[in-house]
Structures are given as C-alpha cells and as structure tokens.
PDB file of C-alpha atoms in Angstrom:
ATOM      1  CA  UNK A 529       0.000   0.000   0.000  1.00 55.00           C
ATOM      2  CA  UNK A 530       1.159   3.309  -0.668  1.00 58.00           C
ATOM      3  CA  UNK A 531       0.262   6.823   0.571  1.00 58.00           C
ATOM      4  CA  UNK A 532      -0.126  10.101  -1.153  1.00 56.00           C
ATOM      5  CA  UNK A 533       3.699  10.890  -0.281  1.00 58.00           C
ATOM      6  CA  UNK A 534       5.023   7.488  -2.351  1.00 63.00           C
ATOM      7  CA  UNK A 535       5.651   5.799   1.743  1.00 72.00           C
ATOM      8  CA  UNK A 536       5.032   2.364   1.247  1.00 84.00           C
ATOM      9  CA  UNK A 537       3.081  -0.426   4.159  1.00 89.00           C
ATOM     10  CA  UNK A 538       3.661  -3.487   3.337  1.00 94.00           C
ATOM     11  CA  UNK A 539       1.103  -6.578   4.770  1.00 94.00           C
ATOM     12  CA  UNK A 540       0.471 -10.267   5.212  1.00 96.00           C
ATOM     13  CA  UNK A 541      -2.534 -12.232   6.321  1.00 97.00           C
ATOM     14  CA  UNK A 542      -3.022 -15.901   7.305  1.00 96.00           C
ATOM     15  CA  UNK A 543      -5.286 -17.912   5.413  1.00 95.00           C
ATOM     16  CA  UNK A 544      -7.995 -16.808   7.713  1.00 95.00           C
ATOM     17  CA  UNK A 545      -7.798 -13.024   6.998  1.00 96.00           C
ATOM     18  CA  UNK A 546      -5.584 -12.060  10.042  1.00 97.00           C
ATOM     19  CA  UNK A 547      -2.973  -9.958   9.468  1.00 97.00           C
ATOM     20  CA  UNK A 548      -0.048 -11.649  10.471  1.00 97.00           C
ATOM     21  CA  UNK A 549       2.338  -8.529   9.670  1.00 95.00           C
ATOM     22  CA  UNK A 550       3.065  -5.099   8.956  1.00 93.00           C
ATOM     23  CA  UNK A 551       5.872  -3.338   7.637  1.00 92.00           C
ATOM     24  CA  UNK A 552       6.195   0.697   7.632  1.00 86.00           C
ATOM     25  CA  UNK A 553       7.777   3.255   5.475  1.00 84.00           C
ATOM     26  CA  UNK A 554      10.639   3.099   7.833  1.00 82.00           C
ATOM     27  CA  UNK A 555      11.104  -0.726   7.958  1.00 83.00           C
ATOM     28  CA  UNK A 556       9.487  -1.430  11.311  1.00 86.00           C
ATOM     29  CA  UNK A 557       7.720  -4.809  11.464  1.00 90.00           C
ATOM     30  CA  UNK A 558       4.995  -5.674  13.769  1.00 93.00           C
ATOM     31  CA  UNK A 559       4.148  -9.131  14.249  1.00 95.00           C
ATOM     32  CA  UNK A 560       0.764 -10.401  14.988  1.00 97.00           C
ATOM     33  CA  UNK A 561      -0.079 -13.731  16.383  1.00 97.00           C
ATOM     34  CA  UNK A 562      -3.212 -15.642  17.034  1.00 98.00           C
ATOM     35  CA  UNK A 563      -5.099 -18.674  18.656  1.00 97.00           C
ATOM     36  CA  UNK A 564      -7.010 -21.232  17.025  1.00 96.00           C
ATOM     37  CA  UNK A 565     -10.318 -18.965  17.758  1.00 98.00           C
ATOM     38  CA  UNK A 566      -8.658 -16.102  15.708  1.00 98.00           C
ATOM     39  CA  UNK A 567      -8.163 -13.646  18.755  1.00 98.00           C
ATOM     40  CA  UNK A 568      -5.034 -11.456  18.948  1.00 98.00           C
ATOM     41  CA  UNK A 569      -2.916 -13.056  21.479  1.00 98.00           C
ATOM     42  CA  UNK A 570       0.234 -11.611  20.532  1.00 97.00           C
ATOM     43  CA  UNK A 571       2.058  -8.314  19.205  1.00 96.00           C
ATOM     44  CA  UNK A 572       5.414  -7.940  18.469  1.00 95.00           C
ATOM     45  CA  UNK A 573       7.318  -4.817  16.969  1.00 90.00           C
ATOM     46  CA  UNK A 574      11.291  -4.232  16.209  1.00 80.00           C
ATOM     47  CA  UNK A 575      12.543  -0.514  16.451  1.00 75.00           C
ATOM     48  CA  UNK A 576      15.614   0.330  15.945  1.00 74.00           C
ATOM     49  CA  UNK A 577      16.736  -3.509  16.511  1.00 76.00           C
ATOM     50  CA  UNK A 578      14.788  -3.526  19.786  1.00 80.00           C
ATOM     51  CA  UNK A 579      11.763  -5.941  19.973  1.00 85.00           C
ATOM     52  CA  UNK A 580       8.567  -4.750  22.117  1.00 90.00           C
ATOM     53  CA  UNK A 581       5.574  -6.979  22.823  1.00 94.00           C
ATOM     54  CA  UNK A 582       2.283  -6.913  23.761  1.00 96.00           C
ATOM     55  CA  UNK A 583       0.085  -9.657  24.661  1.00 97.00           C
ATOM     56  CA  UNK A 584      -3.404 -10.882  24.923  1.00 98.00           C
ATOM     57  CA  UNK A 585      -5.666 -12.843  27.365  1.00 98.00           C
ATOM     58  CA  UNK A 586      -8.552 -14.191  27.437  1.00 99.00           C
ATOM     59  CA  UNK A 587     -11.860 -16.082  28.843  1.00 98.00           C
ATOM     60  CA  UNK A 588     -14.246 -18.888  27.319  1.00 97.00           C
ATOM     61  CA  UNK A 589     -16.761 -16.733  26.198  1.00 97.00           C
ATOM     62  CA  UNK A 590     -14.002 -14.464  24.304  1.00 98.00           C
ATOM     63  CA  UNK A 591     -14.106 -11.342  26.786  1.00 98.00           C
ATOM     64  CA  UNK A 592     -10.871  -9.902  26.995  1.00 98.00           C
ATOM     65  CA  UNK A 593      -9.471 -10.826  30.843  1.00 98.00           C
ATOM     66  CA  UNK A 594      -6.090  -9.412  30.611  1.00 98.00           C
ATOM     67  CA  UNK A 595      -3.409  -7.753  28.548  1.00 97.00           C
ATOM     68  CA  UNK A 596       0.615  -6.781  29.350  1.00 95.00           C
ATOM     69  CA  UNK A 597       1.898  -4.147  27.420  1.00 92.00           C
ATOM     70  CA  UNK A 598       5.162  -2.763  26.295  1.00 88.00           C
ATOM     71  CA  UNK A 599       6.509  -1.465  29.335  1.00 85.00           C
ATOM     72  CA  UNK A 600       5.850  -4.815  31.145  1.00 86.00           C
ATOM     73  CA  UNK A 601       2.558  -3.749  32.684  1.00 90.00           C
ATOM     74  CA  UNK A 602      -0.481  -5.366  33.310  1.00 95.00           C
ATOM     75  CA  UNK A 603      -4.520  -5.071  33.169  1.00 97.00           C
ATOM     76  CA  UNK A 604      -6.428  -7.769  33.899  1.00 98.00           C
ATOM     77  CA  UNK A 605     -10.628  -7.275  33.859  1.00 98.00           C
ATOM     78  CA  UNK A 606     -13.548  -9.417  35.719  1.00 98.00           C
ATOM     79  CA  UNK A 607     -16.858  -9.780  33.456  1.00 99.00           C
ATOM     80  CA  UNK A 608     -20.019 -10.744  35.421  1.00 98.00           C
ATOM     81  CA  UNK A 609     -22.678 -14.041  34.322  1.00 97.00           C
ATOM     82  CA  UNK A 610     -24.029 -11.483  31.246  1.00 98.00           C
ATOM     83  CA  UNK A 611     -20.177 -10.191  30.164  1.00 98.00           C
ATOM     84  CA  UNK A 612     -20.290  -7.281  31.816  1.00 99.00           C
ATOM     85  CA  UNK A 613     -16.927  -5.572  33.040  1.00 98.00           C
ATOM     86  CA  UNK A 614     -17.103  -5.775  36.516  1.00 99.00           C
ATOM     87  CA  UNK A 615     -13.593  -4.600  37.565  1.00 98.00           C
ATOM     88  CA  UNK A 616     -10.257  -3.395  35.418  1.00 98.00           C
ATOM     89  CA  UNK A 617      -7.708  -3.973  37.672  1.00 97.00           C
ATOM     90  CA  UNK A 618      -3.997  -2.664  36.766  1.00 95.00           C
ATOM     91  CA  UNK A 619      -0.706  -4.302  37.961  1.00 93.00           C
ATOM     92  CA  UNK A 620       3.379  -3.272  37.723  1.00 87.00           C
ATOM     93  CA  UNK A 621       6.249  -4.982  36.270  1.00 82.00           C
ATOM     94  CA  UNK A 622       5.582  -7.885  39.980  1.00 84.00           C
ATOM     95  CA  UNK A 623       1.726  -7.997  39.733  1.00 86.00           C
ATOM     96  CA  UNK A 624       1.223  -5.598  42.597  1.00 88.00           C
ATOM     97  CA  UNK A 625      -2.126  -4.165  42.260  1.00 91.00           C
ATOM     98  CA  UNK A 626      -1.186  -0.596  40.999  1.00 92.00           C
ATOM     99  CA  UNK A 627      -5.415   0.710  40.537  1.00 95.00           C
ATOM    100  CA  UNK A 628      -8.686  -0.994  40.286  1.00 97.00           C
ATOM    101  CA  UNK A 629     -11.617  -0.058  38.923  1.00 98.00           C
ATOM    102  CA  UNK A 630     -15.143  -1.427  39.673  1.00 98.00           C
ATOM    103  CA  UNK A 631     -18.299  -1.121  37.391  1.00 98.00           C
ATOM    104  CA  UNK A 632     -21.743  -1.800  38.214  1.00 98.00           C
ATOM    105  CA  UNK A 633     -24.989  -2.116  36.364  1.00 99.00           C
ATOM    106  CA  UNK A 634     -28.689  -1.731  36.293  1.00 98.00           C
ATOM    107  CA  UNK A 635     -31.257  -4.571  34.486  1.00 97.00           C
ATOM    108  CA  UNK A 636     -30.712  -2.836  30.970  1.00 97.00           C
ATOM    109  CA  UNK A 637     -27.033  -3.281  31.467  1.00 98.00           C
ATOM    110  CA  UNK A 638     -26.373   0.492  31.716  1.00 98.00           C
ATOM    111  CA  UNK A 639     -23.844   1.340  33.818  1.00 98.00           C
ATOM    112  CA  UNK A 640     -24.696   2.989  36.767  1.00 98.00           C
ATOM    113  CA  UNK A 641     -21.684   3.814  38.732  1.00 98.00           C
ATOM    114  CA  UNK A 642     -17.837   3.745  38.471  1.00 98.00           C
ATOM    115  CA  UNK A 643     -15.004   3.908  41.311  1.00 96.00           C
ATOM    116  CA  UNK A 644     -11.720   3.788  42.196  1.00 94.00           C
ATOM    117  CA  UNK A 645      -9.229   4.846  45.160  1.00 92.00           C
ATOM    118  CA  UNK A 646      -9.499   8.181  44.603  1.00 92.00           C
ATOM    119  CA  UNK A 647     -13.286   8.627  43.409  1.00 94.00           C
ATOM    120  CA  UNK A 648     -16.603   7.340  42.727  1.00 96.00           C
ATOM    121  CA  UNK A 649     -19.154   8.479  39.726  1.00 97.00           C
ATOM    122  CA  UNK A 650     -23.042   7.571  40.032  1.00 97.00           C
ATOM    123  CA  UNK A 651     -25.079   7.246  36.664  1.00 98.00           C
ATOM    124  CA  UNK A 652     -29.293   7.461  36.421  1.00 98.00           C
ATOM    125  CA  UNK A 653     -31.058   6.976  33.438  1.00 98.00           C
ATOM    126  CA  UNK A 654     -35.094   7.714  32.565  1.00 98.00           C
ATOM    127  CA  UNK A 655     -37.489   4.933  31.211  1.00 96.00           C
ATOM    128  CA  UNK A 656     -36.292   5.594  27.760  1.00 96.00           C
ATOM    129  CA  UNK A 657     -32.744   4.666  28.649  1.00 97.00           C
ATOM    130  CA  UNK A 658     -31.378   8.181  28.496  1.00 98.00           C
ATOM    131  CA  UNK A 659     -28.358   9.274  31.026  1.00 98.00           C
ATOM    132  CA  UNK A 660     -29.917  12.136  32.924  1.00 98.00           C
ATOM    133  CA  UNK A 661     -27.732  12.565  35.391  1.00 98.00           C
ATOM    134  CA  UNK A 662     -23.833  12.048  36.506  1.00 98.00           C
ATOM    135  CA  UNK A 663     -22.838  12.755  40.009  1.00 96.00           C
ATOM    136  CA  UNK A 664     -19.918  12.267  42.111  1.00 95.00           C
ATOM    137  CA  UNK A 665     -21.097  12.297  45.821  1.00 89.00           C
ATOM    138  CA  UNK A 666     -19.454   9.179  46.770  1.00 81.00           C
ATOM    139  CA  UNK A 667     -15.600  10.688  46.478  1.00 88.00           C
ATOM    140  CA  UNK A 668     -14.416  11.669  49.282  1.00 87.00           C
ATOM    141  CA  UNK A 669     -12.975  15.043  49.889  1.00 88.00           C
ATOM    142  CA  UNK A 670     -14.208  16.436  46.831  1.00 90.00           C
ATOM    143  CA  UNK A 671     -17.421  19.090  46.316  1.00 92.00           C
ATOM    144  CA  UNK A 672     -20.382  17.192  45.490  1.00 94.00           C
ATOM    145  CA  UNK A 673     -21.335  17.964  41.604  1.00 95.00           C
ATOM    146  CA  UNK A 674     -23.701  16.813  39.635  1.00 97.00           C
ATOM    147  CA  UNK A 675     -24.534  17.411  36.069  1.00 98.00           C
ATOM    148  CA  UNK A 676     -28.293  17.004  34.857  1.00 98.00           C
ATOM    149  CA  UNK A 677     -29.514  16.092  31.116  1.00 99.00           C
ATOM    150  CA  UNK A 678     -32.505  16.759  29.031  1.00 98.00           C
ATOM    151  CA  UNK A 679     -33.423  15.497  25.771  1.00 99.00           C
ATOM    152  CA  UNK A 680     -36.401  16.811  23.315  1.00 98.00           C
ATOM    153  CA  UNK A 681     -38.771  14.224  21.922  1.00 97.00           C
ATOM    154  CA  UNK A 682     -36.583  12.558  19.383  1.00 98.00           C
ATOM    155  CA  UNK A 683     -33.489  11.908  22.020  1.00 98.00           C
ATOM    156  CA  UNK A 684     -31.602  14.879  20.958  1.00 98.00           C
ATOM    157  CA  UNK A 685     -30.048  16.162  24.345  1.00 98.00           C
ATOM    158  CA  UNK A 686     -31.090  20.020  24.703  1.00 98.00           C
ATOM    159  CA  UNK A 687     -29.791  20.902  27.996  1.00 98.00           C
ATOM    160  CA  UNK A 688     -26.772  20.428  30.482  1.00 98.00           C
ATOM    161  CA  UNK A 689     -26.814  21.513  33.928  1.00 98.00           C
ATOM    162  CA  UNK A 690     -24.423  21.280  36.501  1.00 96.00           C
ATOM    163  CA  UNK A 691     -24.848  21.763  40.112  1.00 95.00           C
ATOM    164  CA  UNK A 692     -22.428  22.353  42.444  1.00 93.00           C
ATOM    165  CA  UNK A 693     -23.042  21.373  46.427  1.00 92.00           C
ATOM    166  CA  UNK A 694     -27.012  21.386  45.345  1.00 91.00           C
ATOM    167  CA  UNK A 695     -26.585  24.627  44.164  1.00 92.00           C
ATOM    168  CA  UNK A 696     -26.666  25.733  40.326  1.00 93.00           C
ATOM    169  CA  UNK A 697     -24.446  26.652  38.269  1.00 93.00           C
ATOM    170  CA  UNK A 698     -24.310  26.854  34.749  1.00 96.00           C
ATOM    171  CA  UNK A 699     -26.463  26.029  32.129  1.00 98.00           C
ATOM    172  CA  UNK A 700     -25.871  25.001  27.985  1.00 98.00           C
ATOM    173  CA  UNK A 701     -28.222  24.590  25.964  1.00 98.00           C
ATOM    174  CA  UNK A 702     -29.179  23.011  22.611  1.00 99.00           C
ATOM    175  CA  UNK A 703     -31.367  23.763  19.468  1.00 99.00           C
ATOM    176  CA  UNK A 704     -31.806  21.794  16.806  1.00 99.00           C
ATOM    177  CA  UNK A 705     -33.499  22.004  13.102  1.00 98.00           C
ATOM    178  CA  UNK A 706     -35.884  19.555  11.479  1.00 97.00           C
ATOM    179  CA  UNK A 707     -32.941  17.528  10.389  1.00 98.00           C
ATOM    180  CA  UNK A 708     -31.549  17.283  14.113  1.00 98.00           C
ATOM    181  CA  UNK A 709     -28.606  18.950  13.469  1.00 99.00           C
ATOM    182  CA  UNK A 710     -27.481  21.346  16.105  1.00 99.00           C
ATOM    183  CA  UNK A 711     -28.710  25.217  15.358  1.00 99.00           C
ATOM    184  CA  UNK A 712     -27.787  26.878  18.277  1.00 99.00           C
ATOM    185  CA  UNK A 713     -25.796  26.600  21.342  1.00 99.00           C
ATOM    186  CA  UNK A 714     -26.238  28.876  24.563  1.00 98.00           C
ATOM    187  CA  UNK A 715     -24.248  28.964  27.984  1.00 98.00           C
ATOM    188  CA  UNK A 716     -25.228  31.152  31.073  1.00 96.00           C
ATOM    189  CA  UNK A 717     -25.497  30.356  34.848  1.00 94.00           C
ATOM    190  CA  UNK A 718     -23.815  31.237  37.850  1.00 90.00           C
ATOM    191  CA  UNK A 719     -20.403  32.874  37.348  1.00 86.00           C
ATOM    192  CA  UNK A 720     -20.550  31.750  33.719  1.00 90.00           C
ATOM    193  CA  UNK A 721     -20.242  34.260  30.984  1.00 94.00           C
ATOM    194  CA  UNK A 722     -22.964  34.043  28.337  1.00 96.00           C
ATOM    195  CA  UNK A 723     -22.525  32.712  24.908  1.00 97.00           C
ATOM    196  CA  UNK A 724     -24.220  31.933  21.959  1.00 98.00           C
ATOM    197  CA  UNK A 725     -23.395  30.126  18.844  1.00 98.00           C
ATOM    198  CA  UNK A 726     -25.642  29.853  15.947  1.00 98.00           C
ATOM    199  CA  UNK A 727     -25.028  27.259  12.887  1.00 99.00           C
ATOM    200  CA  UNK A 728     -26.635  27.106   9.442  1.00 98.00           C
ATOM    201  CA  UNK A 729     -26.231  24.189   6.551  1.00 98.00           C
ATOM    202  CA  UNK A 730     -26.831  23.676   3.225  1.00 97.00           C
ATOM    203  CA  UNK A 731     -28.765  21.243   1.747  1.00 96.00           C
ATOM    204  CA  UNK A 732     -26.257  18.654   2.322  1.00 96.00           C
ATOM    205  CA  UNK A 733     -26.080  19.245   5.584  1.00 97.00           C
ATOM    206  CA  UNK A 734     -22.866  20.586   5.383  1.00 98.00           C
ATOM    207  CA  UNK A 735     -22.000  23.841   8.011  1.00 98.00           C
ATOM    208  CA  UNK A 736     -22.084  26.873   6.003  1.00 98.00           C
ATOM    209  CA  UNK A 737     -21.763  29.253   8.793  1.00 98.00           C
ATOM    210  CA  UNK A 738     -20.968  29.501  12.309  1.00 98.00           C
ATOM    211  CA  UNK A 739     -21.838  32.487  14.338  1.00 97.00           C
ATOM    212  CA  UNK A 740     -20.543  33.314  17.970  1.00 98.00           C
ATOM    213  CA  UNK A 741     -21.824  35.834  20.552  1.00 97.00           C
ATOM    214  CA  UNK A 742     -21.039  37.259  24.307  1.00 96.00           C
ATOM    215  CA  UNK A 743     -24.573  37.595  24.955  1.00 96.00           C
ATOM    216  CA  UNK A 744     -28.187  35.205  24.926  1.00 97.00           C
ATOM    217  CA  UNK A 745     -29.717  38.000  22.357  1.00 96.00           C
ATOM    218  CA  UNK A 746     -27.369  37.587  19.766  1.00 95.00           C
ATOM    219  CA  UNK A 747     -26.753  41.128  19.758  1.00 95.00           C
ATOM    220  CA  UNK A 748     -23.276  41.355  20.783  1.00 95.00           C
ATOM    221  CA  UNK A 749     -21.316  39.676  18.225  1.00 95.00           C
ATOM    222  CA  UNK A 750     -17.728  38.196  18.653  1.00 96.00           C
ATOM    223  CA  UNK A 751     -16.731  36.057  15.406  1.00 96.00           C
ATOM    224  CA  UNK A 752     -18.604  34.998  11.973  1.00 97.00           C
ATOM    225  CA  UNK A 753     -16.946  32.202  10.456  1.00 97.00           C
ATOM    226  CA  UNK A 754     -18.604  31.058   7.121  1.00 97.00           C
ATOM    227  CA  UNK A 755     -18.035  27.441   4.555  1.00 97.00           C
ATOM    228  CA  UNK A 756     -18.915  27.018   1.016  1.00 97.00           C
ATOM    229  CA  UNK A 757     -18.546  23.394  -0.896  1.00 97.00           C
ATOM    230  CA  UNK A 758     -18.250  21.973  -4.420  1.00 96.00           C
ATOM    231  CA  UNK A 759     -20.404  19.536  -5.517  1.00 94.00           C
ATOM    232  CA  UNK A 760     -18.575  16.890  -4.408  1.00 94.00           C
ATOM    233  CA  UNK A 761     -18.745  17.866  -0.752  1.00 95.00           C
ATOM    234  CA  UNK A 762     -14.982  19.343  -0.982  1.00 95.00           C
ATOM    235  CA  UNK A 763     -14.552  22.833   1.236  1.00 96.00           C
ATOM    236  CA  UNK A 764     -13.248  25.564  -1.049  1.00 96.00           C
ATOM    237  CA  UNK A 765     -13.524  28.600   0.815  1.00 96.00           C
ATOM    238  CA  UNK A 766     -13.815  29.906   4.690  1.00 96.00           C
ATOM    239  CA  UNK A 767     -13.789  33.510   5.469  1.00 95.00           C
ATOM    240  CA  UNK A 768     -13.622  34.554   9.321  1.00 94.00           C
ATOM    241  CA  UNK A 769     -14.216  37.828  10.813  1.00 93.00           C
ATOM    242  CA  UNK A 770     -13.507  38.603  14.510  1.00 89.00           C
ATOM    243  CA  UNK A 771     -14.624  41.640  16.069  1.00 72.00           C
ATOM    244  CA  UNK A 772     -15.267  43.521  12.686  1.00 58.00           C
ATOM    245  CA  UNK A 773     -11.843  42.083  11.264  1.00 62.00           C
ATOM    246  CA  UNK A 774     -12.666  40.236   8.154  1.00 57.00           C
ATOM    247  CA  UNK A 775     -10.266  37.562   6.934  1.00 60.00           C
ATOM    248  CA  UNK A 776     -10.214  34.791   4.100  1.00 56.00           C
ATOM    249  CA  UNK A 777      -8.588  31.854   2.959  1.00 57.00           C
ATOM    250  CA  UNK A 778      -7.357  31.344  -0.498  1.00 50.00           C
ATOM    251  CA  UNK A 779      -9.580  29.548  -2.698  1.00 53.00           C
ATOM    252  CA  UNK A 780      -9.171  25.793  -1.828  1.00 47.00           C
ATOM    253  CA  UNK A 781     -10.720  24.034  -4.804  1.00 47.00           C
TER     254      UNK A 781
END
C-alpha cells in the first residue's frame, strides 16, 4: 500500500484473513499472532533492533481478561454471568495491584456507577434509557457535583446543567433544526459568561456558517466564520471575521 507521499506499508494475512504482519515506510515490522479462535494473542514490533511486545488474554466466552503491554505492565478485567466488566484492575512490572476499577450495572445493562481509590461516579437513566444525570457524591474530599440532562422528543439532548453542592451553576443549551442537526448553542449560569453560537447548513447538511456571541440575544457579536462546498462535498472557501476584522482563505478548490 502506498500513501499520497510514495511511503510504502507493506502486509500479510493468514489464510484466515488475520494480518499476520506489517511493515512501515521506515522498515518497522509488527508481528501479529493468534489462537485457534482467531483472537489477537500476541504483538510484536522491532525498532531500531529492539523488539517490544504486547500480549493478549482471554476467557471462554471471548471477553478480553487481561493484557501486558510494552513497558511490562499489566490489566487484567472481571466480566459478570451477562459479560459485563465488573472490575479493570492494573498491575506493575511484579503484579502488585497498581489501581482498580469497579463497574456496576442496572437490568438494561447500563452502567450505573464507576469507582476507584481516589473517586466514585453515580449514573441514572429515565425509562427511555437516556443518562440524565452524573454525580460524584461518593468521592471523598471532593465538592459534590452533579450534572443534569434533558433530551427533546426525538433523544436529541437540549440541555446540560451542573450543580455544584445542590446549588446551580451553569447552564448550555441546545437547538436543533428539522434535520436534528445542532442550530444553536447557549451557555449562562452562575459565574458563567454568556454565549451563543448559531449554525446554518446547506442542503447537504454541510455547516455553512458559524456564528458566535457574548450575549443570549445575539446582539453582541464576537466572530462569523462562514463554509462554502463543491459539488462533491470538498470545502473551497472559509472567510472569518472577529470583532469587525474580516479575513479569508485562499480559494481551496
């Protein structure tokens, strides 16, 4: 294979499709090996004459359970009965338990909290599966702060708030178009400064303008960036003006 600059890659495969090697521009060669279920086990590389390896563990049902990389370090990861990463556990050079991680679920399988030495996240979802809120109460030491999500009737998300020992703080929010695509963009709140960025597109749904402002009225404006596209999808010209200086790029087409 070779790139736009003439650099060649050079790669095999097995006679199952696994690529057994791969050989850069610069004549590095990474070795890949596998077991008779076709999962990556090992990973070799020689730089500069030196040979670095990674390798590859894992369980009956195929979930990864551990991995040593490089450097000589280790992960190694506990599934529950449904496959489900339970803990991520990471080791030195002896196997001394360095970090671990634990995971836990709800019945849909969404994860609902994360923690490790140093702190613990808590995740709640609504009926229709939707993260509505992140909080990190459990951590010790550290102001409680939660962040709260809403979503409009098609599961676009149209508001973040984040609160701060129960208290508010600052507040984006999100407009979209009949296409879903993202029209405007507000922030305000509690020692926030307010901002507003509006977005238009073309038919293609390609951004054909982005416009910024230090106020919620859009009356105060910082920066106008605009796009314009080929036929073929290709950008060929932005122009940007900041505080009433205009600027342009040369043509790119």
């Amino acid at each position: 294979m070779t790139d736009a600059l003439g650099k060649e890659t050079a790669m095999a495969y097995d006679a199952e499709g696994n690529l057994l090697s791969l050989t850069d521009a610069s004549g590095n060669v990474t070795g890949y090996s596998y077991d008779k279920l076709n999962r990556l086990t090992t990973e070799n590389i020689m730089v500069a004459g030196q040979a670095l390896s990674r390798s590859y563990r894992y369980d009956a049902a195929s979930n990864l359970i551990g991995k040593t990389d490089r450097n000589g370090r280790t992960q190694t990861f506990i599934y529950d009965a449904l496959n489900r990463q339970t803990q991520e556990q990471w080791l030195n050079e002896q196997l001394n338990p360095l970090r671990t991680i634990a995971y836990s679920y709800d019945a849909a399988s969404q994860i609902t909290g994360v923690s490790d030495p140093d702190s613990t996240y808590a995740y709640s979802y609504d009926a229709a599966g939707r993260l509505t809120s992140v909080d990190n109460s459990g951590t010790a030491g550290t102001p409680p702060v939660r962040l709260s999500y809403g979503y409009d009737a098609v599961n676009n998300r149209t508001s973040v708030t984040d609160y701060i020992t129960g208290i508010q703080h600052g507040v984006e929010t999100f407009d979209y178009d009949g296409l879903n695509r993202v029209t405007r963009v507000t922030q305000q709140g509690n020692g926030v400064a307010q901002k507003r960025v509006d977005m238009t597109y073309d038919a293609a749904s390609q951004m054909t303008g982005v416009k910024r402002y230090s106020n919620l009225a859009g009356t105060q404006p910082v920066a106008d960036t605009t796009y314009a596209h080929d036929a073929a999808g290709r950008l060929t010209a932005l122009t940007h003006a900041k505080n009433g200086q205009g600027s342009k790029m040369p043509d790119l087409g």
